[in-house]
Tab-separated table of C-alpha atoms and ligand atoms in Angstrom:
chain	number	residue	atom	x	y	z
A	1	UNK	CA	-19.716	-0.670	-17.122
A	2	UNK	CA	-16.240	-2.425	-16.652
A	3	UNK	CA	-13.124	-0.262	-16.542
A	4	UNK	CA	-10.148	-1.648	-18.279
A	5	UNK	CA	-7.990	-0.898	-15.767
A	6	UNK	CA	-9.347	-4.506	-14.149
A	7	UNK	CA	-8.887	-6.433	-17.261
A	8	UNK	CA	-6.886	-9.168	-16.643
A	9	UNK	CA	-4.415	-9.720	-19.792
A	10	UNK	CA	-5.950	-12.884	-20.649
A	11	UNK	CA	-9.752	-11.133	-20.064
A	12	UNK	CA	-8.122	-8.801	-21.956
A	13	UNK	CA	-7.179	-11.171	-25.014
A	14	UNK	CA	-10.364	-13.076	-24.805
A	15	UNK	CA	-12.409	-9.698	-25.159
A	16	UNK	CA	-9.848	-8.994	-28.110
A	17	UNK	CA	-10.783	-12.462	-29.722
A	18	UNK	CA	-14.676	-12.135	-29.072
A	19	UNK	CA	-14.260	-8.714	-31.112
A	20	UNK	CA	-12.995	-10.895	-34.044
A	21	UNK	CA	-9.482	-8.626	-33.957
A	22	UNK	CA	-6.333	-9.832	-34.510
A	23	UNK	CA	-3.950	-11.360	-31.298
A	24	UNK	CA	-1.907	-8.045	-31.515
A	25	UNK	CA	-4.676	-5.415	-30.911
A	26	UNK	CA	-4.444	-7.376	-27.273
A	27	UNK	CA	-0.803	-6.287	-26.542
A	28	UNK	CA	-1.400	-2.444	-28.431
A	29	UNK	CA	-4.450	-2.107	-25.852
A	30	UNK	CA	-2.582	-3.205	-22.866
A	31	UNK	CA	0.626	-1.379	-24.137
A	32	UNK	CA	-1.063	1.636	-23.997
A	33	UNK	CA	-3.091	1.469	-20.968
A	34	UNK	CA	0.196	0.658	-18.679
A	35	UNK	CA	2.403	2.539	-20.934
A	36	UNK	CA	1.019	6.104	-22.187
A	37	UNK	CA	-1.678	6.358	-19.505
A	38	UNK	CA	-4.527	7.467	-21.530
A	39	UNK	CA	-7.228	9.307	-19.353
A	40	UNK	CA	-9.972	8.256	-21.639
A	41	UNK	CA	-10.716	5.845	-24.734
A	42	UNK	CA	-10.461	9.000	-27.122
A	43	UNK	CA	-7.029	9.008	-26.258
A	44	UNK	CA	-5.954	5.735	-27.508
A	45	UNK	CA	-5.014	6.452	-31.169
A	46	UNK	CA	-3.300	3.723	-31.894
A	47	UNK	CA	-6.321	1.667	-31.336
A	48	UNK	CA	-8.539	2.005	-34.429
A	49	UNK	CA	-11.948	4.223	-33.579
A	50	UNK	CA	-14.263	1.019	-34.878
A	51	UNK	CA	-12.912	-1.262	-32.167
A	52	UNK	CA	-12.864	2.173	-29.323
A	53	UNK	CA	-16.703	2.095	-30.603
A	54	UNK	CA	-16.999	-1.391	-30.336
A	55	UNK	CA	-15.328	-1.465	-26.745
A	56	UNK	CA	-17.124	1.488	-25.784
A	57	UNK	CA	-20.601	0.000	-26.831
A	58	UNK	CA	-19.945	-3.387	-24.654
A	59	UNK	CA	-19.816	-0.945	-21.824
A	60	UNK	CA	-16.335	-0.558	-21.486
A	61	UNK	CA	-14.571	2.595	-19.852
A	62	UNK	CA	-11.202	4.183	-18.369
A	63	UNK	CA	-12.148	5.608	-14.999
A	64	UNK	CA	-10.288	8.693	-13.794
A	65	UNK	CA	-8.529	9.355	-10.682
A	66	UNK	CA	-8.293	13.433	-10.494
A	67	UNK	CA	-5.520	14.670	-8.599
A	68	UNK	CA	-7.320	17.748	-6.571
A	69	UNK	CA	-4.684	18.713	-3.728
A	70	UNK	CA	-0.459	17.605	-3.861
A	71	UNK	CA	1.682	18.550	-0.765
A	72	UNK	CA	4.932	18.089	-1.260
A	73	UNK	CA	8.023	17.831	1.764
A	74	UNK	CA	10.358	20.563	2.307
A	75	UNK	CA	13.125	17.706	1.594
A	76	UNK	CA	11.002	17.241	-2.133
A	77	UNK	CA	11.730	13.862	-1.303
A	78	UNK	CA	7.659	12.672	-0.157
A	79	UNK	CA	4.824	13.943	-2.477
A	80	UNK	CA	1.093	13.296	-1.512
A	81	UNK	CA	-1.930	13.423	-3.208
A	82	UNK	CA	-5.717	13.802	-2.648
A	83	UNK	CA	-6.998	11.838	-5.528
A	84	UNK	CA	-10.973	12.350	-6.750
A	85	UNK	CA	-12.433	8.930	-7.705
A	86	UNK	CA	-15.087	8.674	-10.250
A	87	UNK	CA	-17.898	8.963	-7.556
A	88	UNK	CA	-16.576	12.034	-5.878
A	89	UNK	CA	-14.785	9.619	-3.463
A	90	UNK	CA	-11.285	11.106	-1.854
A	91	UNK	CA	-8.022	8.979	-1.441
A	92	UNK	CA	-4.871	9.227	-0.770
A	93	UNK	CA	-1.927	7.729	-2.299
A	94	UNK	CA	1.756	8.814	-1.046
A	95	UNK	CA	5.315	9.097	-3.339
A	96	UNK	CA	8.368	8.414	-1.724
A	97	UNK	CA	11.593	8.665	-2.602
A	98	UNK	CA	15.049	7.864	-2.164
A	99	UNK	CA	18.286	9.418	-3.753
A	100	UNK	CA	21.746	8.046	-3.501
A	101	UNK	CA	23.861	9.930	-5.541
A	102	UNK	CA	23.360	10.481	-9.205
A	103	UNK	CA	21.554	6.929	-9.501
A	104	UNK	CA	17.683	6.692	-10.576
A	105	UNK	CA	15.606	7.318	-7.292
A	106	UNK	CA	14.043	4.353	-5.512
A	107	UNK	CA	11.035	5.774	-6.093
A	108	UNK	CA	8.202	3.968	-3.572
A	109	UNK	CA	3.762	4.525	-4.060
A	110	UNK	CA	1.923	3.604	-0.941
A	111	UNK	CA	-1.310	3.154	-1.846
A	112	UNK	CA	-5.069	2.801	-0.577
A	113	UNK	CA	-7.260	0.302	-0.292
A	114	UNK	CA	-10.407	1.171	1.535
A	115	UNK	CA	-11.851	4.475	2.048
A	116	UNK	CA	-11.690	4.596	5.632
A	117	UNK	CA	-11.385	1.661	7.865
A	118	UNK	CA	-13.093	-1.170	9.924
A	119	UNK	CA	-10.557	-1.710	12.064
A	120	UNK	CA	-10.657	1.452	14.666
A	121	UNK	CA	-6.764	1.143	15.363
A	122	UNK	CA	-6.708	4.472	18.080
A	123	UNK	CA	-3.624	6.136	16.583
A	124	UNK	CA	-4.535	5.790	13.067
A	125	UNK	CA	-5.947	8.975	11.152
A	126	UNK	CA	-7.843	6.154	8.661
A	127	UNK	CA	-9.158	3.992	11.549
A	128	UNK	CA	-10.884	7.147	13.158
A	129	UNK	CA	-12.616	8.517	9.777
A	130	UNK	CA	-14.160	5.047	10.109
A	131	UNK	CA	-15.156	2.684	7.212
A	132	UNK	CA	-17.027	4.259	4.396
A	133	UNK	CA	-15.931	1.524	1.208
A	134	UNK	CA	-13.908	-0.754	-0.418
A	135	UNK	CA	-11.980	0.375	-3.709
A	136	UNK	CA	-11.917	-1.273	-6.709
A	137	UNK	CA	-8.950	-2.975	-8.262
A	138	UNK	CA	-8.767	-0.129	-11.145
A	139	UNK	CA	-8.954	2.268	-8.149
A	140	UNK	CA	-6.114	0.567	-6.627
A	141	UNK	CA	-4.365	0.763	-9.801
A	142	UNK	CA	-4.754	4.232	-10.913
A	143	UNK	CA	-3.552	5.591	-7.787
A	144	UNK	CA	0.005	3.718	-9.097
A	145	UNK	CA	-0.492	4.999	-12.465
A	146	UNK	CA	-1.278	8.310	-11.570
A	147	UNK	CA	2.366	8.586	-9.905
A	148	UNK	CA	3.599	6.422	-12.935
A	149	UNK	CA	3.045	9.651	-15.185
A	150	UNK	CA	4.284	11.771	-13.114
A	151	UNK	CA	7.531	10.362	-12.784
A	152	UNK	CA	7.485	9.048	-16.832
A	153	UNK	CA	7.932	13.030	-17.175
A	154	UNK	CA	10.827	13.329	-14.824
A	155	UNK	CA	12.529	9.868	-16.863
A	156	UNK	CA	12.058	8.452	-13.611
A	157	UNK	CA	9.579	4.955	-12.669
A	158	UNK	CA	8.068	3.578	-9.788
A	159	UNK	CA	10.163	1.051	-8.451
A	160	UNK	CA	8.253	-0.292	-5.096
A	161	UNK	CA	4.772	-0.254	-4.176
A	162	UNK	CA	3.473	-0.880	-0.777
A	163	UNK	CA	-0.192	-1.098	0.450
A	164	UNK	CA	0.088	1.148	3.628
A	165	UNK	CA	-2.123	3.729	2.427
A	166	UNK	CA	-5.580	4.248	3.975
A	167	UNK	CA	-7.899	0.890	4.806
A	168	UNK	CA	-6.551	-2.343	5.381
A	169	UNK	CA	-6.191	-4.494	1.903
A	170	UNK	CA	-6.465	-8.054	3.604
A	171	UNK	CA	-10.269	-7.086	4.329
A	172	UNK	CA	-10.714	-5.832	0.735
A	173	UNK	CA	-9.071	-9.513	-0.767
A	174	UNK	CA	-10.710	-9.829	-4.070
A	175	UNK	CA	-9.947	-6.684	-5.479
A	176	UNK	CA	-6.372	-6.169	-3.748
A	177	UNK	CA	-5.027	-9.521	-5.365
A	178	UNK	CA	-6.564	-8.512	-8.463
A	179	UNK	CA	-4.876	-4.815	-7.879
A	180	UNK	CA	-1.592	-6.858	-7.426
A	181	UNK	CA	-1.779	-9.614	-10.973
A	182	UNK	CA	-2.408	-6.310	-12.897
A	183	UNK	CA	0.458	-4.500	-11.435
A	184	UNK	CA	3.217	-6.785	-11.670
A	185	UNK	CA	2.025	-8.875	-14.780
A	186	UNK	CA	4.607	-8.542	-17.675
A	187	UNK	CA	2.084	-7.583	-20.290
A	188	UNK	CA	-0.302	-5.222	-17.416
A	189	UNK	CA	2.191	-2.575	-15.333
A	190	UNK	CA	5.244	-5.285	-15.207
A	191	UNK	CA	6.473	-4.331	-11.764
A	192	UNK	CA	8.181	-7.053	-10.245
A	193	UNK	CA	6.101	-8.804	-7.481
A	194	UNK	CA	9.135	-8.925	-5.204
A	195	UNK	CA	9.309	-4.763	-4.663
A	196	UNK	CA	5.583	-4.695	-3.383
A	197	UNK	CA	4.676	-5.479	-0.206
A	198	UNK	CA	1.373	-5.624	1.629
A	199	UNK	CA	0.686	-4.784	5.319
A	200	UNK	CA	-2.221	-5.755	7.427
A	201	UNK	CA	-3.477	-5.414	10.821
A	202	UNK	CA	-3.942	-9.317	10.962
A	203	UNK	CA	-7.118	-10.323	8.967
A	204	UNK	CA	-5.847	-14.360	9.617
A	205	UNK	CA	-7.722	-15.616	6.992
A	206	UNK	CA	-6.491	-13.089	4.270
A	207	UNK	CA	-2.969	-14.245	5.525
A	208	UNK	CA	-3.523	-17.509	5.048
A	209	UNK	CA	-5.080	-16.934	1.929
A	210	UNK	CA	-2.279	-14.706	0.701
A	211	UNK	CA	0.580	-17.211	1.845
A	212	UNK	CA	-1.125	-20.020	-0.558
A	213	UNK	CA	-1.587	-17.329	-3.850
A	214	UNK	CA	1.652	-18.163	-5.911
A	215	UNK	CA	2.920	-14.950	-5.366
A	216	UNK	CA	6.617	-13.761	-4.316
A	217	UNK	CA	5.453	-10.305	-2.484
A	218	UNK	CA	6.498	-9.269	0.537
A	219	UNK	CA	4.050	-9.217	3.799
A	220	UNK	CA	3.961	-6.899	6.885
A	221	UNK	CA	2.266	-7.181	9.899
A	222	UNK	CA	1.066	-4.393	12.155
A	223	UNK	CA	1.901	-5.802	15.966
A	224	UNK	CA	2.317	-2.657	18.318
A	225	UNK	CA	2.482	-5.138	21.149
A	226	UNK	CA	4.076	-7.990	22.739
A	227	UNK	CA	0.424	-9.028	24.583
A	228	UNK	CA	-3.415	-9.048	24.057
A	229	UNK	CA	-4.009	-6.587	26.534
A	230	UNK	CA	-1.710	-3.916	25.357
A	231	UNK	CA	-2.754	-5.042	21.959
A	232	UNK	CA	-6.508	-4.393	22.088
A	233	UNK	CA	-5.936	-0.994	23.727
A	234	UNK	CA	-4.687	0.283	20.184
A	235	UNK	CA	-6.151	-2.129	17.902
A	236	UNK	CA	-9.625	-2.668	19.237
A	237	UNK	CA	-10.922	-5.129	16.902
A	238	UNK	CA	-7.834	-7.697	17.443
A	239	UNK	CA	-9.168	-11.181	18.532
A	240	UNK	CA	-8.611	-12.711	22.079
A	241	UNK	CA	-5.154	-14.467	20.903
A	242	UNK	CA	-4.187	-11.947	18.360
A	243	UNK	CA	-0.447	-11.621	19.008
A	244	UNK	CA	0.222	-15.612	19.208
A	245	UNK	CA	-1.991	-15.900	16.238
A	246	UNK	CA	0.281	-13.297	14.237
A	247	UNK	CA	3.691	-14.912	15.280
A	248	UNK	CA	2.329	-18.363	14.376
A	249	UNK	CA	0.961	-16.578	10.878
A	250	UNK	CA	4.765	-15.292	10.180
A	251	UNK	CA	6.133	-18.920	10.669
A	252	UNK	CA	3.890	-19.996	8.221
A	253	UNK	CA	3.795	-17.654	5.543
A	254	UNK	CA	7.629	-18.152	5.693
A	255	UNK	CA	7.233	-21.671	5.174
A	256	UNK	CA	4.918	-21.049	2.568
A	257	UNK	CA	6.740	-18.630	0.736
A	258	UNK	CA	10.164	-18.383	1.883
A	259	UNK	CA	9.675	-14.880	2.552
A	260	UNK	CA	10.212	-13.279	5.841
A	261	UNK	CA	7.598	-11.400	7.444
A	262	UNK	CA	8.278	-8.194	8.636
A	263	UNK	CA	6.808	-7.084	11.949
A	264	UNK	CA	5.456	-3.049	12.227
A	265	UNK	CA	5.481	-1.803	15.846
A	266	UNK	CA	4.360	2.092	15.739
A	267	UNK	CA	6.270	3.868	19.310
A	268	UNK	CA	4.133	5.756	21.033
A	269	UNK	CA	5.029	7.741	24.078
A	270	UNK	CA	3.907	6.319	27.640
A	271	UNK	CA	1.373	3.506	26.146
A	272	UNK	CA	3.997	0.566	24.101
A	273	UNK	CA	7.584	2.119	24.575
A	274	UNK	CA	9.000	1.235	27.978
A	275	UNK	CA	12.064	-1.121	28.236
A	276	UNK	CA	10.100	-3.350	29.940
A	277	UNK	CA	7.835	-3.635	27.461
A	278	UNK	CA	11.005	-3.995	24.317
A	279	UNK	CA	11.745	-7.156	26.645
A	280	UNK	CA	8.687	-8.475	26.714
A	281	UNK	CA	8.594	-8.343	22.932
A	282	UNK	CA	12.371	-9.308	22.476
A	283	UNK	CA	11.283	-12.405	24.834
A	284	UNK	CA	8.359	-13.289	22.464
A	285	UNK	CA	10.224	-13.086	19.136
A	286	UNK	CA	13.880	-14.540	19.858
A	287	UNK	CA	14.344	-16.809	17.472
A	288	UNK	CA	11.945	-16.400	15.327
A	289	UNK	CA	13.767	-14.655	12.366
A	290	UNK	CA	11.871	-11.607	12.089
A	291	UNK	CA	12.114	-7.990	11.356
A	292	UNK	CA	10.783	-5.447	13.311
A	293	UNK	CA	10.416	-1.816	11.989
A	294	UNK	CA	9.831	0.616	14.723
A	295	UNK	CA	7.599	3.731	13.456
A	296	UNK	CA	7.447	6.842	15.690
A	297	UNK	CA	4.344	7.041	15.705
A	298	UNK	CA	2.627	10.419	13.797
A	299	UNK	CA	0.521	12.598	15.901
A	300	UNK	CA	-2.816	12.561	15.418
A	301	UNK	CA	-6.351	13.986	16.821
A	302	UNK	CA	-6.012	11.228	19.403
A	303	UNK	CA	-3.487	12.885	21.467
A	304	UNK	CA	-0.520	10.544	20.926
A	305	UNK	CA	2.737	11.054	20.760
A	306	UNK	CA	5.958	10.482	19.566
A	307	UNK	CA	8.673	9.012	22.134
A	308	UNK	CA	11.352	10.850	23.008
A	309	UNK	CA	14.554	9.895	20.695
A	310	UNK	CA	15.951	8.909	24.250
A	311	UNK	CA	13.399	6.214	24.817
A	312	UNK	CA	12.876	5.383	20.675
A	313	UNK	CA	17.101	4.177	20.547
A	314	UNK	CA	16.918	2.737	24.477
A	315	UNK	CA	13.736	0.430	23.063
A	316	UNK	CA	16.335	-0.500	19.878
A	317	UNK	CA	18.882	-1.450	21.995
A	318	UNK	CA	17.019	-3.828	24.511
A	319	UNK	CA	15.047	-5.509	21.246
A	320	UNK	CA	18.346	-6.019	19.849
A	321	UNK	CA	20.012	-7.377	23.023
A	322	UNK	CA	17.156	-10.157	22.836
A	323	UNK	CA	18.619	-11.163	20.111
A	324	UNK	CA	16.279	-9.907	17.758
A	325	UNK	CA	16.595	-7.883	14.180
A	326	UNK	CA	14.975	-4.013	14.353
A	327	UNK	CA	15.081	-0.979	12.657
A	328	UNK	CA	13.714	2.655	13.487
A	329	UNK	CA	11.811	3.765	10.420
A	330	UNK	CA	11.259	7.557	10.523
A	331	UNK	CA	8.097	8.360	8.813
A	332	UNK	CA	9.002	10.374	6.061
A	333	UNK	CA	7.155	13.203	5.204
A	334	UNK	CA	5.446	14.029	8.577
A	335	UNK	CA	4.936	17.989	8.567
A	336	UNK	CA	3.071	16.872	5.446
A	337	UNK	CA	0.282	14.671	7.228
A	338	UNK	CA	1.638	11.759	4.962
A	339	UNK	CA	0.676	9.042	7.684
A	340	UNK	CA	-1.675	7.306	6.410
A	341	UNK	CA	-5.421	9.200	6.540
A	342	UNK	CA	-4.114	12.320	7.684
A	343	UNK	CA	-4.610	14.727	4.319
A	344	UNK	CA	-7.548	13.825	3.859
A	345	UNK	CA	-8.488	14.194	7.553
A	346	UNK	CA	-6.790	17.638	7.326
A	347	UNK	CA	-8.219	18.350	3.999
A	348	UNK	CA	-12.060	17.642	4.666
A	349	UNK	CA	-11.829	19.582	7.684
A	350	UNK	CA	-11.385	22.688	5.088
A	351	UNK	CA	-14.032	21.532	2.678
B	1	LIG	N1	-4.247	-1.518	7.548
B	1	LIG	C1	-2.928	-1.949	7.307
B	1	LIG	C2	-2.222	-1.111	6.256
B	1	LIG	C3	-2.422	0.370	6.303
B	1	LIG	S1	-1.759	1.195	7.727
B	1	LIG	C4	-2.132	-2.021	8.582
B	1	LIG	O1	-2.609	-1.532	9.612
B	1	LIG	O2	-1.043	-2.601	8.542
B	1	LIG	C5	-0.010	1.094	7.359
B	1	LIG	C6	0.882	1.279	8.558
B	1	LIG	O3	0.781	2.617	9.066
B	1	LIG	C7	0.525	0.342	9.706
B	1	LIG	O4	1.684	-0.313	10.189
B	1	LIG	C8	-0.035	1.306	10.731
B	1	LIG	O5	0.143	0.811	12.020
B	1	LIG	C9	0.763	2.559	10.461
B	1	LIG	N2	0.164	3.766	11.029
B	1	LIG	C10	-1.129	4.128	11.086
B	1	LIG	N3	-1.278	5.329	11.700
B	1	LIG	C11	-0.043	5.722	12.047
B	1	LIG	C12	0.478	6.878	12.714
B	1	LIG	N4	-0.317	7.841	13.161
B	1	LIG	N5	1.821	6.947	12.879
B	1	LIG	C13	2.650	5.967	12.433
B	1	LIG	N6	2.216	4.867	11.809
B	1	LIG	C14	0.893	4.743	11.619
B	2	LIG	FE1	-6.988	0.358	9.467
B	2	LIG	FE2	-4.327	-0.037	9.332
B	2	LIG	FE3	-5.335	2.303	10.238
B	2	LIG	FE4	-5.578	0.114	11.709
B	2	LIG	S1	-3.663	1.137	11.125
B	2	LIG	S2	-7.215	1.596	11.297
B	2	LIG	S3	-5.887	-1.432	10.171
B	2	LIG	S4	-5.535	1.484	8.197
């Protein structure tokens, strides 16, 4: 069985060939699948029912992702959904939006990658379900065109994805690039590669990998600290040199790629939020060009904490005295669980 929804365009014109139909049946197909969101192969009409059989026969399918639980904010403005996958399996995948004015919405899916994770990160929701499996590229991408529809009805789009959901994508490679050519490919979903961006915990080789791909999309990297020790205490699996390893990995995906890296640094009360500890960090990345986003960190079952908003703007102010770039990022959408993990945490408690 292959599901569509990882059809390359040119797999997909090659199939289209190999079925001895004409060039244009290629562009129909993939019109509809990115377009109209058909939820199975009976609903492609424009698609005539000898080549469906045909398609169908050579073992080809459209998977489903079922939406079984949505949570929305009490600001409307963050939506998240528990998503059934084919096998039963639950995700999550996260709508955000923006509103300024009467303008279009910036309108932001922060999808999954993994079901669970490897990685153990103490703080994360995800990291403590641990690791259960990798998704597939069509499960990457139906969690974006599940949203799509959604919004189609509202005349609104998705405008940015990022890959912040549960798991970390730079240890699922294969199928996250692949999840990535399909969704910003002019004749697949079209989005432009420039408004996704992927974040990672710092799988090296993923980043190198990444930085050498031909692609313009944006990178994050999840630091939390300015040393190994520190480091390791919240992200147990880092390696020895993990933080001079990352800093070294944002010079050269910047050389690469000309894109700035932007550094994710999740506050959490008492363990990575002293001013002695925004010096230490401002010390380590002066000059270096980067951007630090500064996430309160979500509670969850591990007891942390958020910082006071005292201690969140005093950390601001000494990064930024060191010369270096920062924002505070308020997770959006926290009274809803949407850090990353947490509905379905919540959710499978109930079940
Ligand atoms: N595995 C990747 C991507 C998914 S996690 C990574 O770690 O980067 C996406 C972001 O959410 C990461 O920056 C992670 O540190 C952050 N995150 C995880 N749990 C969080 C929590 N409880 N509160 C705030 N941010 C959290
Ligand atoms: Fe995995 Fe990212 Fe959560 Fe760490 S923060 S456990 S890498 S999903």
């Amino acid at each position: 069985m292959t599901d569509l929804y990882r059809v390359l365009p040119e797999e997909v014109d090659e199939l289209v060939t190999n079925m001895g139909q004409p060039r244009y049946r290629a562009d129909q197909l993939l019109h509809m699948l990115y377009h109209e969101f058909p939820k199975d192969m009976s609903d492609m009409r424009q698609i005539p029912s000898e080549m469906r059989k045909v398609l169908s026969s050579a073992g080809y399918t459209i998977g489903s992702a079922n939406e079984i639980h949505r949570v929305v904010s009490e600001d409307r403005q963050t939506t998240k959904l528990l998503l059934k996958l084919g096998d039963g399996t639950l995700i999550e995948t996260v709508l955000m939006q923006y509103r300024k004015g009467n303008s279009h919405p910036r309108s932001t899916i922060c999808v999954s990658t993994q079901v669970g994770c490897q990685m153990g990160c103490t703080f994360c929701a995800t990291g403590q379900m641990g690791f259960e499996r990798n998704l597939k590229a069509e499960e990457i991408v139906a969690q974006v065109l599940h949203f799509a529809s959604v919004l189609q009805e509202r005349e609104e789009h998705v405008t940015n994805i990022v890959f912040m959901g549960m798991g970390e994508p730079l240890a699922n490679y294969a199928e996250t690039i692949r999840a990535v050519r399909l969704l910003t490919h002019a004749r697949a979903f079209g989005l432009g590669q420039r408004h996704i961006t992927i974040s990672t915990v710092g799988v090296m080789k993923g980043i190198d990998s990444l930085a050498d791909e031909d692609l313009q999309i944006g990178l994050a990297i999840s630091l939390h600290a300015p040393n190994d020790e520190l480091r390791r205490k919240l992200v147990p699996t880092a390696g020895p040199n993990s933080v001079k390893d990352l800093i070294s990995a944002t010079r050269s995906y910047f050389k690469k790629t000309g894109r700035r890296v932007t550094l994710e640094y999740a506050l959490i009360d008492g363990i990575n939020d002293s001013p002695e500890i925004a010096a230490e960090l401002g010390m380590l990345l002066k000059g270096n060009g980067a951007h630090v986003n500064l996430i309160p960190v979500n509670p969850t079952a591990g007891g942390f904490k958020r910082p006071r908003w005292k201690r969140i703007t005093e950390f601001e102010r000494v990064l930024r005295e060191s010369g270096v770039n920062c924002t505070v990022r308020v997770e959006k959408g926290s009274e809803i669980s949407a850090a990353c993990g947490q509905l379905r945490t919540d959710m499978t408690k109930n079940f």
